[in-house]
Amino acid sequence: MPCYSKAFPNRQERVREHRLPAAGRMEEKMQVRHDRMPATRVVRLGMILGLALVTLPVLAQSLSGRWAATGRTLDNGETEKAILELKQDGNKLTGKLTSLGFATEVTGDVKGSHFEIFGSWHEKRPFLTGELENGHLVGTIFGKRNWVARPATAADVIEMPAYIAPPALKDIPSNGLAKTPPMGWNSWNLFAGKVDDATVRSITDAMVSSGMRDAGYVYVNIDDTWEGVRDAQGNLQTNHKFPDMKALADYVHSKGLKLGIYSSPGPRTCAGYPASYGHEEQDAKMFASWGIDYLKYDWCSAAMIYKNEDLQPVYQKMGEALESTGRPIVFSLCEYGLGHVEKWGPEVGGNLWRTTDDIRDEWTSMMFNIHEQAFTAPYAGPGHWNDPDMLEIGNGHMTDTEYRTHMSLWALTAAPLLAGNDIRNMSAATKAILMNKDVIAVDQDPLGKQASPAKRGNLETWIKPLANGDVAVGVVNTGDGPEQATVNADELHLDGPVTHARDLWKHADVKFKKGAYTASVPSHGILMLRVSAK
Ligand code: GLA
């Protein structure tokens, strides 16, 4: 087991210059054309290079330099591109990857002509692997999509518009929204770039027929890749996947749901599409005219123009633009916890802000994100929430036991509940997890307190006081085998002795004996109780 300080590292001391995209979705952001060299020459040169690397150490430098990859065509007809700057030292690589939408530091290993390149978002899983072949880097992204980069020329640059100084700081009045953590669905975690009007309509229908809407999930949020290009007046068009955003909003509204959209304060979104830089007011007005109810505003390429000190005024600029539309629009800041966002989020009109890098559908990623969220506990409250990223429940790479823990921890930390799965096809277990009304009630409790963890061995206890004097408590088993978890009444700071306690996953009342309740919790499972002293 990691010791307490390792399990909860000091986020404030960590410097993250650039955004760290989700490994799982990295492919969407870096799809580049396969442009192989003729096979015989490749093999011959590969052999020569391989031999040379063994015999002539000087050629071990051969991956050093700037490499240019031309991407595939985006949904708006533009072409992706990326520049990889590498420095090889022995068999180690360091460098930087710059794409249209983001820049990030990379590291890597070289063995002969073979290379593996890692992003800071996943130390163990390389996102680029391949060979140096005939002076080109030829490989795959996550072992799937082919990738080729050629030596870059001076003409290969990712152009950035001129710096626009952000406004002076001022307080944007609260929009009065999100009195409890927002609930809904977002397209990114499962669909990534494969989202379109028909998908959003069918998800909308399923939100109603599955009972999700009635359980409280009201926002249907379109994430990245809806964008087209700007017209002569600077109005951002939708791309072919979303022929009429206003009509889509009308449809979503007709079902008693709300529509969310996505943009970035930079010139490009993380997936490389045009974003709101220099068009903040114009875009806010357009979103309002479409009937948009929620904006996720993702830092992405803004990191390539602005300094971290600019975060607050840059988010304020959009906060003010949204406010001046007069339409109630939930403002979701997505900047991965940079710049102590929890301290100024409400001042820029923010209703929620990401506290972490992107979640992946894996136990370690989910637990890492919720531990990062722990630092921000004092800053959660009605109207403004810490966001450890969207839910992965039902996406298939965790067990249902782990998904129950995921749901419980998001509820105990008053996190936004944005489902990220295919609502049209949910197993009975996924439905039971996402629509557990007792657990949702803990998340949506009007007091808006965020639990923090206390750790004993493999067990972590998260305690959340509730508006009516009850207390919600979750004991997570982070170990590899079952554990006996005990909840002690005196740790709950109730007003008196326990009068009633309910297991929120077993849907059964339980009895405290001598001020304690003990139950067996499976590996990666949770015991979650609501305890009352009235
Ligand atoms: C970033 C965000 C994700 C998603 C993608 C879209 O990685 O953190 O939640 O919005 O961008 O490109």
PDB file of C-alpha atoms in Angstrom, residues 19 21 29 74 80-82 97-104 158 160 224 262 264 266-275 298-304 336:
ATOM      1  CA  ARG A  19      -2.720  20.122 -20.541  1.00  0.00           C
ATOM      2  CA  PRO A  21      -5.029  14.709 -22.616  1.00  0.00           C
ATOM      3  CA  LYS A  29      -6.523  13.982 -31.160  1.00  0.00           C
ATOM      4  CA  LEU A  74     -11.103  16.599 -39.454  1.00  0.00           C
ATOM      5  CA  GLU A  80      -4.659  17.862 -38.530  1.00  0.00           C
ATOM      6  CA  LYS A  81      -0.971  18.289 -37.977  1.00  0.00           C
ATOM      7  CA  ALA A  82       1.544  17.677 -35.214  1.00  0.00           C
ATOM      8  CA  LEU A  97       4.543  17.141 -28.920  1.00  0.00           C
ATOM      9  CA  THR A  98       2.603  20.070 -30.320  1.00  0.00           C
ATOM     10  CA  SER A  99      -0.661  19.524 -32.163  1.00  0.00           C
ATOM     11  CA  LEU A 100      -3.280  22.021 -33.288  1.00  0.00           C
ATOM     12  CA  GLY A 101      -5.074  21.744 -29.979  1.00  0.00           C
ATOM     13  CA  PHE A 102      -2.486  21.116 -27.289  1.00  0.00           C
ATOM     14  CA  ALA A 103       1.187  20.779 -26.463  1.00  0.00           C
ATOM     15  CA  THR A 104       2.641  18.309 -24.005  1.00  0.00           C
ATOM     16  CA  ILE A 158       1.732  25.224 -35.574  1.00  0.00           C
ATOM     17  CA  MET A 160      -0.726  30.751 -33.147  1.00  0.00           C
ATOM     18  CA  ASP A 224     -15.538  18.272 -28.752  1.00  0.00           C
ATOM     19  CA  TYR A 262     -18.102  22.644 -25.636  1.00  0.00           C
ATOM     20  CA  SER A 264     -11.963  26.397 -25.562  1.00  0.00           C
ATOM     21  CA  GLY A 266      -7.689  28.982 -27.071  1.00  0.00           C
ATOM     22  CA  PRO A 267      -7.821  29.177 -30.865  1.00  0.00           C
ATOM     23  CA  ARG A 268      -8.355  25.400 -31.063  1.00  0.00           C
ATOM     24  CA  THR A 269     -10.080  22.753 -28.996  1.00  0.00           C
ATOM     25  CA  CYS A 270      -8.094  19.797 -27.705  1.00  0.00           C
ATOM     26  CA  ALA A 271      -9.135  17.769 -30.760  1.00  0.00           C
ATOM     27  CA  GLY A 272      -7.902  20.577 -33.037  1.00  0.00           C
ATOM     28  CA  TYR A 273     -11.194  22.266 -33.981  1.00  0.00           C
ATOM     29  CA  PRO A 274     -11.717  26.062 -34.055  1.00  0.00           C
ATOM     30  CA  ALA A 275     -12.490  27.501 -30.621  1.00  0.00           C
ATOM     31  CA  ASP A 298     -11.594  23.516 -22.070  1.00  0.00           C
ATOM     32  CA  TRP A 299      -8.138  25.152 -21.708  1.00  0.00           C
ATOM     33  CA  CYS A 300      -6.400  23.068 -24.485  1.00  0.00           C
ATOM     34  CA  SER A 301      -4.533  25.343 -26.916  1.00  0.00           C
ATOM     35  CA  ALA A 302      -4.989  28.336 -24.599  1.00  0.00           C
ATOM     36  CA  ALA A 303      -1.886  26.938 -22.858  1.00  0.00           C
ATOM     37  CA  MET A 304       0.055  27.666 -26.040  1.00  0.00           C
ATOM     38  CA  TYR A 336      -7.401  20.206 -15.075  1.00  0.00           C
TER      39      TYR A 336
END
